Amino acid sequence: MSHPAIAIASSDAPSGSAEPRLVARIRDDAEAIEVAHKLAVELAREASERDRERRLPWAELERYVRSGLWGITVPKEYGGAGVSNVTLAQVTAIIAEADGSLGQIPQNHFYAVEIIRVNGSDAQKRFYFDRVLQGDRFGNALAEIGTKNSAERKTRLSKDDTKDGDGYRINGRKFYATGALYADWVPTSAIDDDGVQQLALVPRDAEGLSIVDDWSGFGQRTTGSGSAIFDNVRVSADAVLGFQASFDRPTTVGPLAQILHAAIDLGIARAAYKDLIRFVSTRSRPWIDSGVERAGDDPLTIREVGDLTVQLHAAEALVDRAGLKVDLAAVNPTADTVAAASIAVAESRVLTNNVSLAAGSKLFELAGTQSTLAENNLDRHWRNARTHTLHDPVRWKYHAIGNYYLNDKKPPRHGAI
């Protein structure tokens, strides 16, 4: 299928767009799924080598952006495909199956697009959505370490007090800044002079902004989830929009963020499952007491594969169900619809969390000792799952789900349920 494309002059593009981009314009959900499947074949080819060598995927990200997939959530009225959240989750899972890190890198990009959709002015929507459709990437500078909990922020957004100041200055340090290393814009959460958390869309090449590639996690190794340091970084007033406002009222910002995490775990689980099937079918030996010639005919192995398959298919169904709930809440964001969406997403996250870890572990249990050889690099699936599933604790999702159904208690609106 051919795709209309838009050329971008490099002089018009923010830092990070070193050459003109020809970006496809995806028109609908079906096309988004089709493009994702085709791209995933390319991205999977050297995924193991990129992980083993911690080779940052600059070229792969360019192909990913030029495919048009980073623009699929831009609303139709602003020129995008405005795909459903079901489709967004499916696309994310498809890419994460090919490469878990590449599946995660745009998570905060889509998160920023959603915040702009929910909280941005019409002028902000027109400007930033146009940039996204032309291939600009959002990263993130949200989380911090050294705070009393994961929600606390110390980074400050202060009025610019210089004589020509008509904007703000940002000072602080962020970590887990997934995608910022590769970004054109770095959406940054900061506390303003009134103590309210805002989101500032900072150009990647802004003076005083340093992105440090110091991510050393044993999984998701090429996500670029390191530090972002803000030393009196200036940002214009029209590049600031509400962040805390996304949770002070019912919106789909939180459920959207979480369904993307579920989709990433689902993709990682699929990759581990696929390698399990391949290895057991072609290289593993049956246990001596099984009385069979092939590992794939071992009845206990067959039983374990059956159990894992059910878990995987159940997780897929819950992610689709959650996407439908988020779509309903996006059209009619009330306290009830957003709570229902959040709980449905939490249910999907429980299963995707569990099956991604189970698949990465069962791979070795059933494939046998050969599968642990370093040249296979099959441990990347478990490492990716274990690292990504720590984003927020699944034990609290069980609590939110139980409290909702048993006591009719709506979950908290902070984006991590």
Coordinates of C-alpha atoms in Angstrom, one line a residue:
M1 CA 0.0 0.0 0.0
S2 CA 1.4 3.4 -0.9
H3 CA 1.4 6.2 1.7
P4 CA 1.4 9.9 1.1
A5 CA 4.5 11.6 2.5
I6 CA 5.5 15.0 3.8
A7 CA 9.0 16.4 3.3
I8 CA 10.6 18.3 6.1
A9 CA 13.4 20.8 5.5
S10 CA 16.2 20.1 8.0
S11 CA 16.4 23.8 8.8
D12 CA 12.8 23.7 10.1
A13 CA 13.3 20.6 12.3
P14 CA 14.4 20.6 15.9
S15 CA 17.7 19.1 17.0
G16 CA 17.6 15.4 16.4
S17 CA 16.3 15.7 12.9
A18 CA 19.7 15.9 11.2
E19 CA 18.3 15.3 7.7
P20 CA 15.0 15.8 5.9
R21 CA 12.4 13.2 6.8
L22 CA 9.8 11.7 4.4
V23 CA 7.0 10.7 6.8
A24 CA 4.2 8.5 5.6
R25 CA 0.7 9.6 6.5
I26 CA -1.3 6.6 7.9
R27 CA -5.0 7.0 7.2
D28 CA -6.8 4.5 9.4
D29 CA -6.6 1.7 11.9
A30 CA -6.2 -1.1 9.4
E31 CA -3.3 0.6 7.7
A32 CA -1.6 1.2 11.1
I33 CA -1.7 -2.5 11.8
E34 CA -0.5 -3.5 8.4
V35 CA 2.4 -1.0 8.5
A36 CA 3.4 -2.2 12.0
H37 CA 3.6 -5.9 10.9
K38 CA 5.8 -5.0 7.9
L39 CA 8.1 -2.8 10.0
A40 CA 8.4 -5.4 12.8
V41 CA 10.0 -7.8 10.4
E42 CA 12.8 -5.3 9.8
L43 CA 13.2 -4.3 13.4
A44 CA 13.4 -7.9 14.6
R45 CA 16.4 -8.8 12.4
E46 CA 19.2 -7.4 14.7
A47 CA 17.2 -7.0 17.9
S48 CA 19.4 -9.5 19.7
E49 CA 22.6 -7.9 18.5
R50 CA 21.4 -4.4 19.5
D51 CA 20.6 -5.7 23.0
R52 CA 23.9 -7.6 23.4
E53 CA 26.1 -4.7 22.3
R54 CA 23.8 -2.0 23.7
R55 CA 23.8 -0.5 20.2
L56 CA 21.5 2.5 20.2
P57 CA 18.8 2.1 17.5
W58 CA 19.1 5.5 15.7
A59 CA 18.6 4.1 12.2
E60 CA 15.7 1.8 13.4
L61 CA 14.0 4.7 15.1
E62 CA 14.2 6.8 11.9
R63 CA 12.5 4.0 10.0
Y64 CA 9.9 3.7 12.7
V65 CA 9.1 7.4 12.6
R66 CA 9.1 7.6 8.8
S67 CA 6.6 4.7 8.7
G68 CA 4.0 7.2 10.1
L69 CA 3.3 5.1 13.2
W70 CA 4.4 7.8 15.6
G71 CA 1.6 10.0 14.3
I72 CA -1.3 7.6 14.5
T73 CA -2.9 9.1 17.6
V74 CA -3.1 12.6 16.3
P75 CA -6.9 13.3 16.0
K76 CA -8.5 13.3 12.6
E77 CA -9.5 16.9 12.8
Y78 CA -5.8 17.8 13.0
G79 CA -4.8 15.6 10.1
G80 CA -4.0 12.3 11.8
A81 CA -5.5 8.9 11.7
G82 CA -7.0 9.2 15.3
V83 CA -6.7 5.4 15.7
S84 CA -8.5 3.6 18.5
N85 CA -6.7 2.7 21.7
V86 CA -7.2 -0.9 20.8
T87 CA -5.2 -0.3 17.6
L88 CA -2.6 1.7 19.5
A89 CA -2.0 -1.1 21.9
Q90 CA -1.9 -3.7 19.1
V91 CA 0.7 -1.6 17.2
T92 CA 2.8 -1.2 20.4
A93 CA 2.7 -5.0 21.1
I94 CA 3.7 -5.8 17.5
I95 CA 6.8 -3.6 17.7
A96 CA 7.6 -4.7 21.2
E97 CA 7.6 -8.3 20.1
A98 CA 10.2 -7.4 17.5
D99 CA 12.3 -5.4 19.9
G100 CA 11.3 -4.7 23.5
S101 CA 13.3 -1.5 23.7
L102 CA 11.9 -0.1 20.5
G103 CA 8.5 -0.9 21.7
Q104 CA 9.0 1.2 24.8
I105 CA 10.7 4.2 23.3
P106 CA 7.6 5.9 21.9
Q107 CA 5.5 5.2 25.0
N108 CA 6.0 8.7 26.4
H109 CA 5.6 10.2 22.9
F110 CA 2.1 8.9 22.8
Y111 CA 1.6 10.0 26.4
A112 CA 2.6 13.5 25.5
V113 CA 0.3 13.5 22.5
E114 CA -2.6 12.5 24.8
I115 CA -1.8 15.3 27.3
I116 CA -1.8 17.8 24.5
R117 CA -5.1 16.4 23.2
V118 CA -6.7 16.6 26.6
N119 CA -5.1 19.8 28.0
G120 CA -3.6 21.8 25.2
S121 CA -5.1 24.9 23.7
D122 CA -6.2 24.8 20.0
A123 CA -3.0 26.7 19.1
Q124 CA -0.8 24.2 20.9
K125 CA -2.7 21.3 19.3
R126 CA -2.3 22.7 15.8
F127 CA 1.4 23.4 16.2
Y128 CA 2.5 20.2 18.0
F129 CA 0.3 17.8 16.2
D130 CA 1.6 19.2 12.9
R131 CA 5.1 18.6 14.1
V132 CA 4.3 15.1 15.1
L133 CA 2.8 14.4 11.7
Q134 CA 6.0 15.7 10.2
G135 CA 8.1 13.3 12.2
D136 CA 9.0 15.0 15.4
R137 CA 9.6 12.8 18.4
F138 CA 8.6 13.5 22.0
G139 CA 10.8 12.0 24.8
N140 CA 10.1 12.6 28.4
A141 CA 11.6 14.1 31.5
L142 CA 9.0 13.2 34.2
A143 CA 10.4 10.9 36.9
E144 CA 13.1 11.8 39.4
I145 CA 15.2 9.7 41.9
G146 CA 16.1 10.7 45.4
T147 CA 12.5 11.8 46.2
K148 CA 10.3 10.5 49.0
N149 CA 8.1 8.6 46.5
S150 CA 7.7 8.2 42.8
A151 CA 5.1 11.0 42.5
E152 CA 7.2 13.8 44.2
R153 CA 8.8 16.4 41.9
K154 CA 11.6 18.8 42.9
T155 CA 12.2 20.2 39.4
R156 CA 11.1 23.9 39.3
L157 CA 9.3 26.0 36.7
S158 CA 9.9 29.6 37.6
K159 CA 8.9 32.8 35.9
D160 CA 11.6 34.2 33.8
D161 CA 12.7 37.4 35.6
T162 CA 15.0 38.8 33.0
K163 CA 14.0 42.1 31.3
D164 CA 13.0 40.3 28.1
G165 CA 11.5 37.3 30.0
D166 CA 8.0 36.3 28.9
G167 CA 8.3 32.7 29.7
Y168 CA 9.8 30.4 32.3
R169 CA 13.1 28.8 33.5
I170 CA 13.5 25.2 34.4
N171 CA 16.0 23.9 37.0
G172 CA 16.2 20.3 38.1
R173 CA 17.4 16.8 37.3
K174 CA 15.4 13.8 35.9
F175 CA 16.0 10.1 35.5
Y176 CA 14.2 7.3 33.6
A177 CA 13.9 9.8 30.8
T178 CA 13.0 7.1 28.2
G179 CA 13.2 8.5 24.7
A180 CA 14.7 11.9 25.6
L181 CA 18.1 10.9 24.1
Y182 CA 16.4 10.4 20.7
A183 CA 13.8 13.2 21.0
D184 CA 13.1 16.4 19.2
W185 CA 11.1 17.7 22.2
V186 CA 11.5 16.8 25.8
P187 CA 8.1 17.1 27.7
T188 CA 9.2 18.0 31.3
S189 CA 7.1 17.9 34.4
A190 CA 8.0 20.7 36.9
I191 CA 6.4 22.5 39.8
D192 CA 5.5 26.1 39.2
D193 CA 5.6 29.1 41.6
D194 CA 2.1 28.2 42.9
G195 CA 3.1 24.6 43.7
V196 CA 1.2 23.2 40.7
Q197 CA 2.7 20.5 38.4
Q198 CA 2.9 21.7 34.8
L199 CA 4.3 20.1 31.6
A200 CA 6.8 22.1 29.6
L201 CA 7.6 21.0 26.0
V202 CA 11.3 21.8 25.8
P203 CA 13.2 21.7 22.5
R204 CA 15.9 19.0 22.6
D205 CA 18.6 21.6 21.7
A206 CA 17.6 24.1 24.3
E207 CA 20.5 25.9 26.0
G208 CA 21.1 24.4 29.4
L209 CA 19.5 21.1 28.7
S210 CA 21.8 18.0 28.9
I211 CA 20.7 14.5 28.1
V212 CA 23.0 12.0 29.7
D213 CA 23.2 8.4 28.4
D214 CA 23.7 6.8 31.8
W215 CA 21.0 4.2 31.7
S216 CA 22.5 0.9 33.0
G217 CA 19.5 -1.3 33.5
F218 CA 20.1 -5.0 32.7
G219 CA 16.9 -5.0 30.6
Q220 CA 15.4 -2.6 28.0
R221 CA 19.0 -1.7 27.4
T222 CA 18.6 0.6 24.4
T223 CA 15.7 2.7 25.6
G224 CA 17.9 5.6 26.5
S225 CA 16.2 5.9 29.9
G226 CA 19.0 8.0 31.5
S227 CA 19.2 11.5 32.9
A228 CA 18.0 14.9 31.8
I229 CA 19.6 17.9 33.5
F230 CA 18.0 21.4 33.4
D231 CA 20.3 24.3 34.1
N232 CA 18.2 27.4 33.9
V233 CA 16.6 26.2 30.7
R234 CA 14.3 28.8 29.2
V235 CA 10.9 27.7 27.8
S236 CA 8.3 30.0 26.3
A237 CA 4.9 30.5 27.9
D238 CA 3.1 28.9 25.0
A239 CA 5.1 25.7 25.4
V240 CA 3.6 25.0 28.9
L241 CA 0.4 23.2 29.6
G242 CA -1.3 21.6 32.5
F243 CA 0.0 18.3 33.8
Q244 CA -1.6 18.0 37.2
A245 CA -4.9 19.0 35.5
S246 CA -4.9 15.6 33.7
F247 CA -5.6 14.0 37.1
D248 CA -7.6 16.6 38.9
R249 CA -10.5 15.8 36.6
P250 CA -11.4 12.5 34.8
T251 CA -9.3 12.1 31.7
T252 CA -7.9 9.1 29.8
V253 CA -4.3 10.3 30.3
G254 CA -3.6 7.7 33.0
P255 CA -5.4 4.7 31.3
L256 CA -3.7 5.4 28.0
A257 CA -0.2 5.5 29.6
Q258 CA -0.9 2.2 31.4
I259 CA -2.4 0.3 28.4
L260 CA 0.8 1.1 26.5
H261 CA 2.8 -0.5 29.3
A262 CA 0.5 -3.5 29.1
A263 CA 1.1 -3.7 25.4
I264 CA 4.9 -3.6 25.8
D265 CA 4.8 -6.5 28.3
L266 CA 2.5 -8.4 25.9
G267 CA 4.9 -8.0 23.0
I268 CA 7.9 -9.1 25.2
A269 CA 5.8 -12.2 26.2
R270 CA 5.1 -13.0 22.6
A271 CA 8.7 -12.8 21.7
A272 CA 9.7 -15.2 24.5
Y273 CA 6.9 -17.6 23.7
K274 CA 7.9 -17.6 20.0
D275 CA 11.6 -18.4 20.9
L276 CA 10.4 -21.1 23.3
I277 CA 8.4 -22.9 20.6
R278 CA 11.2 -22.6 18.1
F279 CA 13.9 -23.9 20.5
V280 CA 11.9 -26.8 21.9
S281 CA 10.8 -27.8 18.3
T282 CA 14.3 -27.7 16.8
R283 CA 17.0 -28.0 19.4
S284 CA 15.9 -29.3 22.8
R285 CA 16.1 -32.9 23.9
P286 CA 13.4 -34.9 25.6
W287 CA 13.8 -36.0 29.2
I288 CA 15.0 -39.6 29.5
D289 CA 11.9 -40.7 31.3
S290 CA 9.4 -39.4 28.7
G291 CA 9.9 -42.3 26.3
V292 CA 9.7 -40.1 23.3
E293 CA 12.2 -39.1 20.6
R294 CA 11.4 -35.4 20.3
A295 CA 11.2 -32.8 23.1
G296 CA 8.0 -31.5 21.4
D297 CA 6.3 -34.9 22.2
D298 CA 7.2 -34.8 25.9
P299 CA 3.7 -34.8 27.5
L300 CA 4.8 -32.7 30.5
T301 CA 6.4 -30.1 28.1
I302 CA 3.1 -30.1 26.0
R303 CA 1.1 -29.4 29.2
E304 CA 3.3 -26.5 30.2
V305 CA 3.2 -25.0 26.7
G306 CA -0.6 -25.3 26.8
D307 CA -0.8 -23.5 30.1
L308 CA 1.4 -20.7 28.9
T309 CA -0.6 -20.4 25.7
V310 CA -3.8 -19.9 27.6
Q311 CA -2.1 -17.2 29.8
L312 CA -0.9 -15.4 26.7
H313 CA -4.2 -15.5 24.8
A314 CA -6.0 -14.3 28.0
A315 CA -3.6 -11.4 28.3
E316 CA -4.2 -10.5 24.6
A317 CA -8.0 -10.5 25.2
L318 CA -7.8 -8.3 28.3
V319 CA -5.6 -5.8 26.5
D320 CA -8.2 -5.5 23.7
R321 CA -11.0 -5.3 26.2
A322 CA -9.1 -2.5 28.1
G323 CA -8.6 -0.6 24.8
L324 CA -12.3 -0.6 24.2
K325 CA -12.9 0.8 27.7
V326 CA -10.4 3.5 27.2
D327 CA -12.0 4.4 23.8
L328 CA -15.4 4.8 25.6
A329 CA -13.9 7.0 28.3
A330 CA -12.1 9.2 25.7
V331 CA -15.5 9.9 24.0
N332 CA -17.2 10.5 27.4
P333 CA -14.7 11.2 30.2
T334 CA -16.7 11.0 33.4
A335 CA -15.6 9.7 36.8
D336 CA -17.4 6.4 36.1
T337 CA -16.1 5.8 32.6
V338 CA -12.5 6.7 33.5
A339 CA -12.6 4.5 36.6
A340 CA -13.9 1.6 34.5
A341 CA -11.2 2.2 31.9
S342 CA -8.5 2.4 34.6
I343 CA -9.6 -0.9 36.2
A344 CA -9.9 -2.7 32.9
V345 CA -6.3 -1.6 32.0
A346 CA -5.1 -2.6 35.5
E347 CA -6.6 -6.1 34.9
S348 CA -4.7 -6.3 31.6
R349 CA -1.5 -5.2 33.2
V350 CA -1.8 -7.9 35.9
L351 CA -1.9 -10.6 33.2
T352 CA 0.7 -9.1 30.8
N353 CA 3.0 -8.6 33.8
N354 CA 2.7 -12.2 34.8
V355 CA 2.8 -13.8 31.4
S356 CA 5.8 -11.8 30.3
L357 CA 7.8 -13.0 33.3
A358 CA 6.4 -16.5 33.0
A359 CA 7.3 -16.8 29.3
G360 CA 10.8 -15.5 29.8
S361 CA 11.3 -18.1 32.6
K362 CA 9.5 -21.1 31.0
L363 CA 11.6 -20.6 27.9
F364 CA 14.7 -21.9 29.8
E365 CA 12.8 -24.5 31.9
L366 CA 11.4 -26.2 28.8
A367 CA 14.1 -25.5 26.3
G368 CA 16.9 -26.8 28.6
T369 CA 20.5 -26.0 29.3
Q370 CA 21.4 -25.2 25.7
S371 CA 19.1 -22.3 25.8
T372 CA 21.2 -20.5 28.4
L373 CA 24.3 -20.3 26.2
A374 CA 25.3 -16.6 25.8
E375 CA 25.3 -16.8 22.0
N376 CA 21.6 -17.3 22.0
N377 CA 20.9 -14.2 24.1
L378 CA 17.5 -15.6 25.0
D379 CA 17.8 -14.1 28.5
R380 CA 17.0 -10.7 27.0
H381 CA 13.3 -11.5 27.1
W382 CA 13.2 -12.1 30.8
R383 CA 15.6 -9.2 31.4
N384 CA 13.3 -6.9 29.4
A385 CA 10.2 -8.1 31.1
R386 CA 11.6 -7.9 34.6
T387 CA 12.9 -4.4 34.0
H388 CA 9.8 -3.0 32.4
T389 CA 7.3 -4.7 34.8
L390 CA 8.9 -2.7 37.7
H391 CA 7.5 0.5 36.3
D392 CA 4.7 0.4 38.9
P393 CA 3.9 -2.4 41.3
V394 CA 1.4 -5.0 40.1
R395 CA 0.5 -5.8 43.8
W396 CA -1.3 -2.4 44.0
K397 CA -3.3 -3.2 40.8
Y398 CA -4.7 -6.3 42.5
H399 CA -5.8 -4.0 45.4
A400 CA -7.4 -1.4 43.1
I401 CA -9.3 -4.1 41.2
G402 CA -10.5 -5.8 44.3
N403 CA -11.5 -2.6 46.0
Y404 CA -13.4 -1.5 42.8
Y405 CA -15.5 -4.7 42.5
L406 CA -15.9 -5.5 46.2
N407 CA -16.3 -2.0 47.7
D408 CA -17.3 0.1 44.7
K409 CA -14.1 2.3 45.3
K410 CA -12.8 4.1 42.3
P411 CA -9.1 3.9 41.7
P412 CA -6.8 6.9 42.4
R413 CA -6.2 9.1 39.4
H414 CA -2.5 9.4 39.3
G415 CA -1.6 7.6 36.1
A416 CA 0.0 4.5 37.7
I417 CA -3.0 2.1 38.1

